[in-house]
Amino acid sequence: MINKKKRPTLQDVADIVGVTKMTVSRYLRDPSQVSADMQKSIAVALEELGYIPNRAPDLLSHAKSHAIGILVPSLTNQVFSEVIRGIESITEAAGYQTMLAHYGYSLEVEEQRISHLLSYHVDGLILSESHHSVRTLKMIETAGIPVIEMMDVTSAAIQQAVGFDNIAASYCMVSQMIQRGYQHIVYLGARMDVRTQLKQQGYEKAMREHHLTPISVMTEEPSSFTLGAELLQQTLAQHQQTDGIFCTNDDLAIGAVFECQRQGIAIPDKMAIAGFHGHDVGQSMVPKLASVITPREEIGRVSAQQLIGRLKGQPIDNKIIDLGFKIQLGESI
Amino acid sequence: MINKKKRPTLQDVADIVGVTKMTVSRYLRDPSQVSADMQKSIAVALEELGYIPNRAPDLLSHAKSHAIGILVPSLTNQVFSEVIRGIESITEAAGYQTMLAHYGYSLEVEEQRISHLLSYHVDGLILSESHHSVRTLKMIETAGIPVIEMMDVTSAAIQQAVGFDNIAASYCMVSQMIQRGYQHIVYLGARMDVRTQLKQQGYEKAMREHHLTPISVMTEEPSSFTLGAELLQQTLAQHQQTDGIFCTNDDLAIGAVFECQRQGIAIPDKMAIAGFHGHDVGQSMVPKLASVITPREEIGRVSAQQLIGRLKGQPIDNKIIDLGFKIQLGESI
DNA sequence: TCTTAGTACGTTACCTGTAACATAACAAAA
DNA sequence: TTTTGTTATGTTACAGGTAACGTACTAAGA
C-alpha cells in the first residue's frame, strides 16, 4: 500500500530526460526558460514519476515562501470563516498560499501555532487577537516579517490593525435599545475572550449614561444556540424584570429568541433581543434578528491587501484601519 | 518596523554560549542530553535571541515531519468544523501538528492544496472527498504516505475510508416521512458535490419504492439559510401539492422552516421538513428540526486514530469503517 | 597505575533545489 | 572575418539542523 522507495527528486527527473536538474528546475519555475522540445520531454518525465515539489531547499536558502500564516481563534465561529474567505480572495489572486491554524482562544496554543508557522518561514502573519504572550511577541520580532492584527482597533497594534471598534458598536446598539424604551437590558456573554469583554464595556457605558443598571450573565462555555436558550432561562430566573437582551454574538441571541418562542414571550413587545455580526441565520429567521452588522469579509480583504502591499515593499500608510459597522434593527427590537 | 537582519540560527545561539551548534541541537531535542550548567546557558541564549525553530533541514533529510494534512471542502460548512475538532482531539494528544486546507468543492483546487501540503512533507493526509483528479491520485501514490478519506463509505477508497452511508441515511429519513403519510416530498439540494448526489439517490430510491414521483429542486449556489427560503418559494410555485421537504443539509431545511413561518404554513401539519446532520441550531429551534444525526466528531476522531496507528506501523485492519447515523424526527415531521 | 566505562561535547557528511556564474553554440551585425 | 549578442544548458556553492561517529576527559574499578 505505502510506497517504500523515497519520492523522486529533481535529479531523478533530470536523469530520465538526460539533462541536469538545473534545467528541470528552470522548467518548473518558468517553462519558457527552456526550449520547446525540452518542455515536452520534461513534462512527460514529471508526469511519469508523479513528481512532488519540495519546499525544503527554498526554506534553507531564505527564499520567499510565498505563504502567509492565518491564525483564528476558532473555526466553529462563523465570523472567522467569512474573514478567511475575504483574506483568500486576495491572497489567491496574488499567488500566495495560506497556512491556516486555530488556537481555541488560548494564548499558549496561539504561541505554539505561531512558532509552527514561523518554522515554515511564512512571509507574513495575520492574527485575530490584539493580546499575545511575551514569547509570541519576541518570536514575531525576530522573525522580522509583517504582521497584521484583525478584528479590533481599540488596542495598540504590534505593527498594524484592521477591524472595527467593538466598544463603540456595542454602545450604539444598546443605546438604540434604550431609546426604544427598553430599561432592563441584560448582556449575555460566552467564552470570555477579549472581544466579549470589549462589548461588555460598550454595553455598560450605554447603560450607565442612561442611569440604568448593567447586568451581565456570562459563562466560560463556548457559545452555541443551545447555550443562548439556557442563558435566557437563567436570566429570567434571576432578573424577572428583564425586557431586553444584548448578546455577544448572533448564536446566543438566536438561541434566546427560540427560548422566548418556547415560553410564549412576545418579541419585541415583551422582550427585545439583539445579536452581533449579522449572520445569515439571524437575517433570514422570523422575527428578523436585530444585530450589529460587521464588515467581516472586508476585514479579511483589507488585511490581506495591506500585508501583501507591505511584502512588496510598500510602507505602512495607516497603522489603524477602522472599517466601521452598521446597526440592523430587524424585527426583534 | 521589519527586522532586516536574518533570523538567528543554531550557530548564532551556539556562538553566544561558546559551543557548537550540535550541543544546542541536542538541547532542543532533549535537554537532558547536555549538562545542567549548559542547559541554563543555552536556555538564556535562546530566549535572548528569540530563536525560532527551522523545519527546513528536517524536511531535507527525510525526517518525519510529525505533521498531517487535513483537507476539507469548506470552512463555512459547520459539518467540517466538527470533524476537524474530532481529528485534532486525537492528533494533539499524539503530538502531531495539523496543516489545514480547504478547496471550495473544486477538484483542481484540491489538487493544488494537496501538492502544497505534500511539498511540506506531511506524514499523512486526511481527505473529505472520495473523488479526486488523476494527478492528485498520482501524487498521493508517489508520496507514499497513509491517506484516509472521510465522510462517505459507498465509494471505493484509495486506501481507507471512514464515514457513513449517505444513500442509506437519506433513504431511511425519506422512508420515515412517507410512512408518516407525506406523499409529495421534494428534495432540496445546493452546491452539487458528491454527497448531495448520493443523498438524492437515497431519496429517489425511497420515493420509487413507494410508487411516488421524486422531484428535486437544485442549485449550484452555495448553501445558506436564505437559499433554503428561496428554494422553498420556488418549490411551492412549481409544485403546489408539496407536503414535504427533504434537504441536503440543515441550513436549507431551517431556511425552509423560516419561510413556512413567514407564509403561515403549519409545520408539520401542512408541511414536513427534514434536514441532514443534526446541527445545534436545528435541535434548539422551534419546531425542533427533523434531521439525520451524523457522527461528525467521531468520524474525525476515528480517522485520526487510524492514520496515526498506521504511521506507527500498524496494518490497515478495516478498509471501510462505517460509523452509522441516527434518525431524529424532532417536531417538524 | 592502568583499564574500562561513561559522559559531554566536537566533526563530518548529508539531505535537495536554486542563485550566480560559466560555457558552448549559433546568429546577426559590423 | 571578427565581434557581439542571444539562447540553452552545465557547474558550483550554499542554506541549517541532525545522524553517526570520533575524541577528550573524568571517575570508578582492578
XYZ file of C-alpha atoms (C1' of nucleotides) in Angstrom:
726
model
C 0.000 0.000 0.000
C 2.584 2.529 1.066
C 5.366 3.210 -1.384
C 8.666 2.430 0.280
C 11.011 3.924 -2.291
C 11.625 7.557 -1.493
C 9.891 10.213 -3.515
C 11.502 11.283 -6.781
C 13.877 14.262 -6.746
C 14.655 16.744 -9.466
C 17.735 14.660 -10.220
C 15.557 11.619 -10.917
C 13.509 13.625 -13.372
C 16.665 15.054 -14.943
C 18.175 11.580 -15.349
C 15.180 10.394 -17.316
C 15.288 13.377 -19.636
C 19.079 13.277 -19.845
C 19.825 16.795 -18.607
C 20.944 18.313 -15.313
C 18.497 19.055 -12.552
C 19.088 22.760 -13.166
C 17.266 22.536 -16.461
C 14.312 20.855 -14.807
C 14.355 23.412 -12.029
C 14.178 26.191 -14.597
C 11.251 24.489 -16.324
C 9.332 24.281 -13.058
C 9.859 27.940 -12.236
C 9.117 29.176 -15.762
C 8.681 26.693 -18.617
C 9.587 29.294 -21.232
C 13.157 29.285 -19.952
C 13.857 26.002 -21.739
C 13.421 25.060 -25.389
C 10.098 23.786 -26.687
C 11.344 20.217 -27.195
C 12.790 20.173 -23.707
C 9.483 21.394 -22.276
C 7.722 18.362 -23.683
C 10.344 15.855 -22.529
C 10.382 17.291 -19.018
C 6.594 17.433 -18.758
C 6.416 13.754 -19.686
C 9.047 12.775 -17.134
C 7.383 14.814 -14.367
C 4.056 13.176 -15.078
C 5.591 9.718 -15.271
C 7.297 9.994 -11.899
C 4.459 11.896 -10.248
C 6.987 14.466 -9.072
C 6.020 16.441 -5.972
C 7.657 19.822 -5.399
C 9.901 20.076 -2.359
C 9.924 23.257 -0.331
C 12.823 22.310 1.920
C 15.694 23.845 -0.099
C 13.713 27.067 -0.514
C 13.348 27.313 3.196
C 17.046 26.696 3.716
C 18.083 29.401 1.330
C 15.976 32.194 2.796
C 13.842 32.286 -0.325
C 10.403 33.830 -0.098
C 7.939 31.102 0.786
C 5.012 32.885 -0.854
C 2.951 31.582 2.020
C 1.233 33.620 4.706
C 0.012 32.333 8.033
C -3.531 32.966 9.241
C -4.427 32.490 12.888
C -8.034 32.438 14.047
C -9.312 31.532 17.489
C -11.994 29.170 16.266
C -13.297 27.518 13.129
C -16.686 26.837 14.672
C -17.248 30.563 14.873
C -18.806 31.574 11.577
C -17.259 35.035 11.866
C -13.816 33.732 11.055
C -14.915 31.587 8.113
C -16.040 34.784 6.474
C -12.891 36.676 7.411
C -10.831 33.849 5.917
C -12.885 33.973 2.736
C -12.043 37.659 2.469
C -8.342 37.054 3.015
C -8.138 34.263 0.474
C -9.966 36.201 -2.211
C -6.914 38.485 -2.188
C -4.064 36.052 -1.487
C -5.321 33.642 -4.139
C -5.217 36.347 -6.795
C -1.768 37.499 -5.667
C -0.346 33.977 -5.884
C 0.142 33.471 -2.167
C -0.536 30.238 -0.348
C -2.228 30.436 3.033
C -1.435 28.335 6.061
C -4.363 28.275 8.414
C -4.256 27.493 12.113
C -6.628 27.918 15.053
C -5.948 28.071 18.753
C -9.187 27.776 20.669
C -8.907 31.209 22.309
C -5.776 30.092 24.212
C -2.677 32.292 24.282
C -0.375 29.320 24.829
C -1.810 27.440 21.889
C -1.535 30.604 19.809
C 2.140 30.798 20.727
C 2.691 27.207 19.706
C 0.847 27.681 16.420
C 2.837 30.805 15.602
C 6.084 29.007 16.320
C 4.992 26.252 13.967
C 4.013 28.646 11.189
C 7.234 30.635 11.555
C 9.271 27.425 11.430
C 7.934 27.027 7.887
C 9.116 30.552 7.041
C 5.781 32.154 6.249
C 6.327 35.556 4.651
C 3.713 37.263 6.834
C 1.167 36.663 9.577
C -2.463 37.648 10.058
C -3.622 37.317 13.662
C -7.091 37.703 15.162
C -6.195 38.862 18.600
C -4.689 42.036 19.993
C -3.258 40.331 23.056
C -0.347 37.890 22.940
C 2.142 36.068 25.126
C 5.608 37.537 25.679
C 7.300 34.773 23.725
C 4.845 35.277 20.867
C 5.825 38.924 20.645
C 9.520 38.051 20.798
C 9.213 35.474 18.028
C 7.320 37.872 15.811
C 10.065 40.426 16.372
C 12.931 38.122 15.472
C 11.035 36.653 12.545
C 11.133 40.129 11.083
C 8.025 39.664 8.978
C 4.974 41.872 8.529
C 2.113 41.125 10.926
C -1.490 42.313 10.937
C -3.942 42.012 13.811
C -7.566 41.764 12.810
C -10.949 42.455 14.360
C -10.447 45.127 16.962
C -8.961 48.617 16.668
C -9.218 49.805 20.266
C -5.903 48.360 21.474
C -2.360 49.220 20.414
C -1.202 47.207 17.410
C 2.117 45.342 17.126
C 2.510 46.788 13.658
C -0.908 47.307 12.100
C -4.545 46.593 12.992
C -7.627 46.211 10.778
C -11.143 45.946 12.192
C -13.766 47.988 13.918
C -14.444 49.471 17.328
C -16.131 46.752 19.399
C -16.861 49.110 22.274
C -18.499 51.732 20.056
C -20.511 49.085 18.218
C -21.986 47.673 21.413
C -22.566 51.145 22.793
C -24.522 52.101 19.676
C -26.736 49.036 19.671
C -27.537 49.213 23.373
C -28.238 52.954 23.111
C -30.734 52.237 20.345
C -32.448 49.642 22.508
C -32.691 52.108 25.373
C -34.098 54.800 23.081
C -36.801 52.369 22.028
C -37.884 52.230 25.644
C -36.279 49.087 26.999
C -34.984 49.613 30.520
C -33.823 46.307 31.931
C -31.383 45.121 29.332
C -29.076 42.234 30.225
C -25.802 41.368 28.494
C -25.248 37.701 27.605
C -21.668 36.602 27.044
C -19.906 33.296 26.458
C -16.264 32.288 26.211
C -14.578 35.228 27.841
C -12.225 36.408 25.147
C -11.041 39.963 24.672
C -13.870 40.935 22.342
C -16.534 39.647 24.718
C -15.105 41.992 27.314
C -14.886 44.955 24.938
C -18.540 44.503 24.043
C -19.388 44.373 27.705
C -17.618 47.694 28.184
C -19.677 49.306 25.412
C -22.862 47.857 26.889
C -22.079 49.136 30.384
C -21.161 52.563 29.089
C -24.530 52.920 27.329
C -26.459 51.682 30.385
C -24.651 53.965 32.807
C -25.098 57.012 30.603
C -28.861 56.443 30.831
C -28.697 55.773 34.570
C -29.627 52.121 34.125
C -28.033 49.236 35.984
C -25.876 46.971 33.809
C -26.311 43.256 34.452
C -24.178 40.644 32.738
C -24.884 36.916 32.564
C -21.707 35.232 31.443
C -20.199 31.775 31.133
C -16.840 30.309 30.143
C -18.542 27.718 27.949
C -18.161 28.001 24.207
C -21.036 29.783 22.527
C -23.894 27.853 20.935
C -27.582 28.200 20.148
C -28.499 25.881 22.982
C -26.404 27.954 25.354
C -28.324 31.070 24.304
C -31.538 29.381 25.384
C -30.003 28.300 28.697
C -28.616 31.728 29.464
C -32.017 33.297 28.798
C -33.668 30.878 31.231
C -31.021 31.709 33.793
C -31.515 35.432 33.227
C -35.291 35.250 33.609
C -34.916 33.255 36.809
C -32.536 35.769 38.337
C -33.861 39.025 36.902
C -37.626 38.854 36.365
C -37.877 42.433 35.122
C -35.646 41.790 32.099
C -37.146 43.285 28.932
C -34.075 43.269 26.683
C -31.126 41.041 25.839
C -27.921 42.114 24.161
C -25.714 39.197 23.161
C -22.039 38.901 22.355
C -22.957 37.115 19.132
C -25.858 36.005 16.982
C -25.766 32.382 18.130
C -26.637 33.288 21.691
C -29.240 35.806 20.513
C -30.958 33.286 18.255
C -30.946 30.659 20.988
C -32.603 33.272 23.233
C -35.233 34.009 20.569
C -36.060 30.307 20.315
C -36.400 30.091 24.095
C -38.802 33.057 24.092
C -40.835 31.315 21.410
C -40.995 28.186 23.560
C -42.037 30.189 26.622
C -44.522 32.306 24.675
C -42.730 35.581 25.372
C -43.629 38.068 22.615
C -40.722 39.564 20.672
C -40.292 42.532 20.561
C -43.298 43.525 22.710
C -42.250 41.833 25.944
C -38.618 41.231 25.078
C -36.078 42.874 22.781
C -33.187 40.728 21.565
C -30.085 41.862 19.727
C -27.078 39.927 18.471
C -23.716 40.742 16.970
C -22.260 40.278 13.468
C -25.438 39.964 11.391
C -25.141 36.371 10.217
C -27.359 34.842 7.586
C -29.419 32.757 10.055
C -30.484 35.753 12.061
C -31.282 37.793 8.979
C -33.441 35.047 7.466
C -35.294 33.998 10.621
C -38.712 35.046 11.936
C -38.504 37.563 13.549
C -35.543 39.039 11.711
C -32.817 39.476 14.315
C -31.507 42.874 15.357
C -27.739 42.790 15.078
C -24.575 44.809 14.677
C -23.532 44.220 11.075
C -19.763 43.913 10.947
C -17.585 44.022 7.801
C -16.152 40.555 8.263
C -15.201 39.729 4.712
C -13.882 43.247 4.192
C -11.674 42.925 7.272
C -10.132 39.859 5.665
C -9.726 41.525 2.292
C -8.177 44.709 3.642
C -5.864 42.789 5.967
C -4.578 40.678 3.092
C -4.201 43.706 0.838
C -2.205 45.566 3.449
C 0.006 42.571 4.169
C 0.753 41.839 0.528
C 1.367 45.513 -0.122
C 3.945 45.530 2.632
C 5.517 42.323 1.323
C 6.004 44.192 -1.924
C 7.841 46.896 -0.041
C 5.144 49.484 0.486
C 5.363 51.335 3.804
C 2.554 51.239 6.357
C 0.253 54.089 5.377
C -2.238 53.579 8.149
C -1.394 51.861 11.407
C -5.036 51.520 12.472
C -7.683 50.845 9.847
C -11.234 51.159 11.197
C -13.792 49.682 8.796
C -16.835 50.613 10.869
C -20.107 48.757 11.458
C -23.855 49.141 10.897
C -26.806 48.760 13.212
C -29.569 46.498 11.868
C -32.713 46.761 13.979
C -34.648 43.936 12.305
C -37.896 42.850 13.934
C -36.598 41.721 17.306
C -36.402 45.210 18.852
C 9.474 48.051 11.721
C 10.638 44.959 9.922
C 13.845 43.382 11.152
C 16.292 43.259 8.267
C 18.924 41.035 9.828
C 18.145 37.423 9.123
C 16.693 35.275 11.843
C 19.108 33.644 14.279
C 20.376 30.136 13.516
C 21.518 27.422 15.851
C 25.055 28.581 15.117
C 24.241 32.072 16.422
C 22.915 30.567 19.622
C 25.969 28.306 19.867
C 28.340 31.234 19.366
C 26.819 33.090 22.299
C 27.126 30.073 24.569
C 30.546 29.181 23.194
C 29.775 25.664 21.995
C 28.982 24.070 18.657
C 25.506 24.062 17.202
C 25.348 20.314 17.775
C 25.186 20.873 21.500
C 22.338 23.343 21.096
C 20.580 20.946 18.740
C 20.807 18.226 21.348
C 19.381 20.543 23.967
C 16.408 21.396 21.776
C 15.593 17.761 21.086
C 16.112 16.621 24.675
C 17.550 19.000 27.294
C 18.784 16.144 29.464
C 21.346 15.281 26.819
C 23.559 18.180 27.918
C 24.937 19.058 31.335
C 22.895 21.085 33.797
C 25.071 24.196 33.516
C 24.894 24.013 29.760
C 21.099 23.746 29.894
C 20.893 27.059 31.677
C 23.335 28.862 29.386
C 21.554 27.618 26.272
C 18.101 28.479 27.598
C 19.272 32.047 28.245
C 20.773 32.408 24.780
C 17.661 31.001 23.086
C 15.456 33.418 24.961
C 17.769 36.348 24.284
C 17.834 35.776 20.542
C 14.166 34.781 20.301
C 15.228 31.676 18.392
C 12.606 30.207 16.055
C 12.894 26.540 15.101
C 13.593 25.835 11.458
C 11.968 22.867 9.776
C 13.928 23.065 6.533
C 16.794 20.690 7.416
C 14.348 18.126 8.783
C 12.488 18.178 5.532
C 15.686 17.778 3.548
C 16.795 14.763 5.483
C 13.602 12.764 5.085
C 12.870 13.067 8.775
C 9.302 12.591 9.956
C 7.578 15.963 9.919
C 5.099 14.987 12.635
C 2.558 16.972 10.695
C -0.545 15.656 8.988
C -2.542 17.424 6.312
C -6.299 17.883 6.581
C -8.336 18.803 3.525
C -11.946 19.913 3.825
C -14.125 21.331 1.066
C -15.376 24.284 3.082
C -14.886 26.052 6.380
C -18.284 27.746 6.185
C -19.887 24.344 6.415
C -20.297 23.611 10.108
C -20.007 19.889 9.448
C -16.298 20.133 8.831
C -15.543 22.319 11.843
C -16.825 19.467 13.974
C -14.916 16.833 12.017
C -11.745 18.884 12.463
C -12.378 19.169 16.183
C -12.566 15.383 16.318
C -9.334 14.951 14.378
C -7.407 17.421 16.489
C -8.538 15.928 19.776
C -6.502 12.889 18.721
C -3.567 14.460 16.862
C -2.978 16.957 19.660
C -2.632 14.189 22.221
C -0.354 12.199 19.934
C 1.975 15.159 19.394
C 1.145 15.707 15.748
C 0.754 19.104 14.141
C -2.077 19.582 11.677
C -1.941 21.548 8.465
C -5.408 22.563 7.401
C -6.503 23.486 3.898
C -9.837 23.904 2.102
C -10.677 23.783 -1.562
C -14.190 25.096 -2.115
C -15.525 21.803 -3.544
C -13.189 22.103 -6.549
C -11.091 19.140 -7.659
C -8.440 21.381 -9.201
C -8.058 23.417 -6.041
C -7.912 20.203 -4.050
C -5.082 19.037 -6.283
C -3.208 22.271 -5.743
C -3.699 22.141 -1.975
C -2.519 18.541 -1.805
C 0.566 19.402 -3.816
C 1.273 22.220 -1.373
C 0.810 20.036 1.691
C 2.958 17.252 0.237
C 5.694 19.750 -0.588
C 5.989 20.292 3.158
C 6.372 16.540 3.664
C 3.297 15.892 5.760
C 3.419 12.382 7.208
C -0.185 11.606 6.278
C -3.318 13.050 4.695
C -6.970 13.146 5.687
C -9.273 13.986 2.781
C -13.014 14.676 2.736
C -13.869 13.514 -0.721
C -13.955 10.116 -2.399
C -13.389 11.529 -5.869
C -10.089 13.062 -6.988
C -8.218 14.234 -10.064
C -5.802 11.885 -11.814
C -2.780 13.970 -10.801
C -3.993 14.005 -7.198
C -4.066 10.212 -7.164
C -0.639 10.040 -8.763
C 0.874 12.441 -6.226
C -0.606 10.516 -3.326
C 0.880 7.354 -4.764
C 4.397 8.731 -5.166
C 4.260 10.472 -1.806
C 3.919 7.013 -0.313
C 2.120 8.216 2.800
C -1.031 6.931 4.507
C -4.242 8.583 3.342
C -7.760 8.456 4.748
C -10.932 9.580 3.009
C -13.677 10.790 5.309
C -17.446 11.156 5.171
C -18.763 8.603 2.718
C -18.311 4.831 2.612
C -20.228 3.978 -0.543
C -17.350 4.502 -2.995
C -14.054 2.628 -3.300
C -11.332 4.058 -1.074
C -7.785 4.890 -2.156
C -6.515 3.198 0.988
C -9.085 3.568 3.740
C -12.436 5.325 4.248
C -14.217 6.437 7.428
C -17.779 7.742 7.435
C -21.321 6.608 6.927
C -23.636 5.575 4.112
C -25.156 8.769 2.683
C -27.540 6.884 0.423
C -28.869 4.693 3.237
C -29.225 7.688 5.550
C -31.330 9.629 3.059
C -33.331 6.538 2.202
C -34.151 5.996 5.880
C -35.235 9.547 6.552
C -37.405 9.808 3.433
C -38.961 6.408 4.139
C -39.932 7.631 7.604
C -41.534 10.708 6.108
C -43.515 8.574 3.673
C -44.631 6.269 6.498
C -45.952 9.284 8.345
C -48.235 9.920 5.401
C -46.443 12.573 3.374
C -46.776 11.917 -0.339
C -45.378 14.830 -2.260
C -41.906 15.132 -0.859
C -39.406 17.310 -2.714
C -35.620 17.115 -2.392
C -33.769 20.433 -1.996
C -30.086 20.453 -2.900
C -27.390 23.097 -3.193
C -23.793 23.042 -4.364
C -23.719 19.856 -6.355
C -20.978 17.909 -4.682
C -20.735 14.151 -4.482
C -22.629 13.878 -1.212
C -25.525 15.989 -2.481
C -25.898 13.475 -5.297
C -25.640 10.457 -3.017
C -28.389 11.847 -0.832
C -30.506 12.410 -3.910
C -30.045 8.770 -4.827
C -31.266 7.639 -1.415
C -34.233 9.992 -1.653
C -35.219 8.763 -5.103
C -34.872 5.141 -4.059
C -37.286 5.650 -1.144
C -39.778 7.530 -3.297
C -39.745 4.976 -6.108
C -40.155 2.054 -3.721
C -43.394 3.668 -2.554
C -44.504 4.464 -6.106
C -44.122 8.192 -5.544
C -42.589 10.609 -8.028
C -39.246 12.076 -6.959
C -38.840 15.785 -7.600
C -35.571 17.606 -6.980
C -35.100 21.360 -6.753
C -31.391 22.038 -7.007
C -28.966 24.908 -7.478
C -25.228 25.309 -7.914
C -25.186 28.150 -5.386
C -23.518 27.568 -2.058
C -25.901 26.553 0.673
C -27.296 29.105 3.126
C -30.346 29.778 5.261
C -31.590 32.423 2.853
C -31.201 29.982 -0.016
C -33.382 27.470 1.848
C -36.161 30.052 1.958
C -35.741 30.837 -1.733
C -35.769 27.202 -2.775
C -38.957 26.620 -0.783
C -40.661 29.533 -2.556
C -39.538 28.130 -5.877
C -40.797 24.667 -4.945
C -44.226 25.910 -3.886
C -44.555 27.901 -7.104
C -43.741 24.896 -9.276
C -45.255 22.082 -7.252
C -48.348 23.252 -5.352
C -49.086 19.830 -3.900
C -45.791 19.666 -1.995
C -46.331 18.465 1.575
C -42.768 17.511 2.498
C -39.223 18.788 2.050
C -36.056 16.750 2.448
C -32.916 18.901 2.373
C -29.290 18.089 1.714
C -28.383 19.863 4.944
C -29.814 21.638 7.967
C -29.160 25.150 6.659
C -31.528 24.727 3.752
C -34.088 22.982 5.961
C -34.045 25.750 8.553
C -34.335 28.412 5.869
C -37.359 26.499 4.579
C -38.889 26.366 8.077
C -38.481 30.146 8.403
C -40.161 30.655 5.035
C -43.111 28.494 6.109
C -43.405 30.591 9.271
C -43.486 33.748 7.157
C -46.121 32.285 4.837
C -48.159 30.840 7.684
C -47.758 27.247 6.547
C -48.199 24.952 9.563
C -45.330 22.595 10.370
C -45.718 19.617 10.470
C -49.469 19.630 9.672
C -49.300 21.127 6.205
C -45.597 20.641 5.577
C -42.949 18.235 6.839
C -39.337 19.416 6.756
C -36.211 17.368 7.346
C -32.554 18.299 7.267
C -29.248 16.500 7.451
C -26.503 16.340 10.115
C -28.434 17.404 13.218
C -26.727 20.701 13.995
C -27.265 22.648 17.154
C -29.444 25.359 15.525
C -31.962 22.892 14.241
C -32.076 20.990 17.522
C -32.647 24.151 19.557
C -35.167 25.847 17.280
C -38.965 25.868 17.409
C -40.117 23.493 15.998
C -37.209 21.139 16.642
C -35.928 20.117 13.246
C -36.115 16.543 11.997
C -32.657 15.555 10.828
C -30.270 12.718 10.125
C -27.826 12.788 13.020
C -24.349 12.032 11.718
C -21.269 11.138 13.816
C -19.196 14.096 12.664
C -16.787 14.398 15.546
C -16.417 10.623 15.726
C -15.537 10.496 12.036
C -12.704 12.920 12.761
C -11.536 11.013 15.817
C -11.571 7.610 14.156
C -9.862 8.941 11.030
C -7.051 10.440 13.082
C -6.715 7.303 15.195
C -6.468 5.104 12.126
C -3.956 7.408 10.457
C -1.706 7.680 13.487
C -1.945 3.955 14.047
C -0.709 3.377 10.523
C 2.076 5.925 10.967
C 3.205 3.801 13.879
C 3.363 0.807 11.591
C 0.053 -0.878 12.255
C -1.532 -2.532 9.222
C -4.957 -1.490 7.924
C -7.412 -3.625 9.866
C -10.520 -2.273 8.240
C -10.539 -0.680 4.808
C -14.057 0.711 5.163
C -15.225 1.952 8.564
C -18.943 2.718 8.674
C -19.890 4.707 11.766
C -23.616 4.787 11.032
C -26.216 7.501 11.636
C -29.425 8.147 13.578
C -32.797 9.462 12.527
C -34.080 12.329 14.685
C -37.728 13.072 13.947
C -38.000 16.244 16.048
C -41.186 18.279 15.711
C -41.013 19.185 12.027
C -42.379 15.886 10.718
C 48.910 2.654 37.793
C 46.324 1.071 34.229
C 41.976 -0.198 32.352
C 37.314 0.476 31.357
C 33.094 2.740 31.117
C 30.611 6.601 30.742
C 29.773 11.459 29.923
C 29.946 15.610 27.298
C 30.888 17.622 23.564
C 33.031 18.286 18.645
C 33.420 16.977 13.464
C 31.788 15.477 9.256
C 28.630 14.378 5.878
C 24.218 14.689 4.195
C 19.568 15.996 2.550
C 17.674 18.964 -2.484
C 16.636 22.915 -5.191
C 18.398 27.375 -6.950
C 21.254 31.773 -7.476
C 25.063 33.054 -9.680
C 28.240 32.327 -12.756
C 30.399 29.814 -16.711
C 30.300 27.856 -21.198
C 29.022 26.385 -25.740
C 26.780 27.047 -29.995
C 24.940 29.722 -33.225
C 23.074 34.054 -35.408
C 23.306 38.669 -36.511
C 25.761 42.776 -37.020
C 29.960 45.307 -38.084
C 36.153 37.653 -40.644
C 35.520 39.375 -36.242
C 32.707 40.957 -32.732
C 28.724 40.974 -30.127
C 24.569 39.252 -28.574
C 21.431 35.569 -27.552
C 19.850 31.225 -26.212
C 20.237 26.857 -23.932
C 22.327 24.362 -20.787
C 26.058 22.969 -17.304
C 28.814 23.749 -12.763
C 29.465 25.153 -8.240
C 28.402 26.655 -3.869
C 25.154 27.280 -0.476
C 21.271 27.173 3.060
C 20.776 24.823 8.642
C 19.842 21.071 11.629
C 20.977 16.214 12.800
C 22.660 11.190 12.494
C 26.604 8.934 13.079
C 30.796 8.769 14.522
C 35.053 10.462 16.914
C 37.531 12.367 20.844
C 38.742 14.231 25.257
C 38.111 13.923 29.856
C 36.647 12.024 34.427
C 35.775 8.589 37.765
C 35.452 4.083 39.271
C 37.397 -0.486 39.476
C 41.353 -3.838 39.260
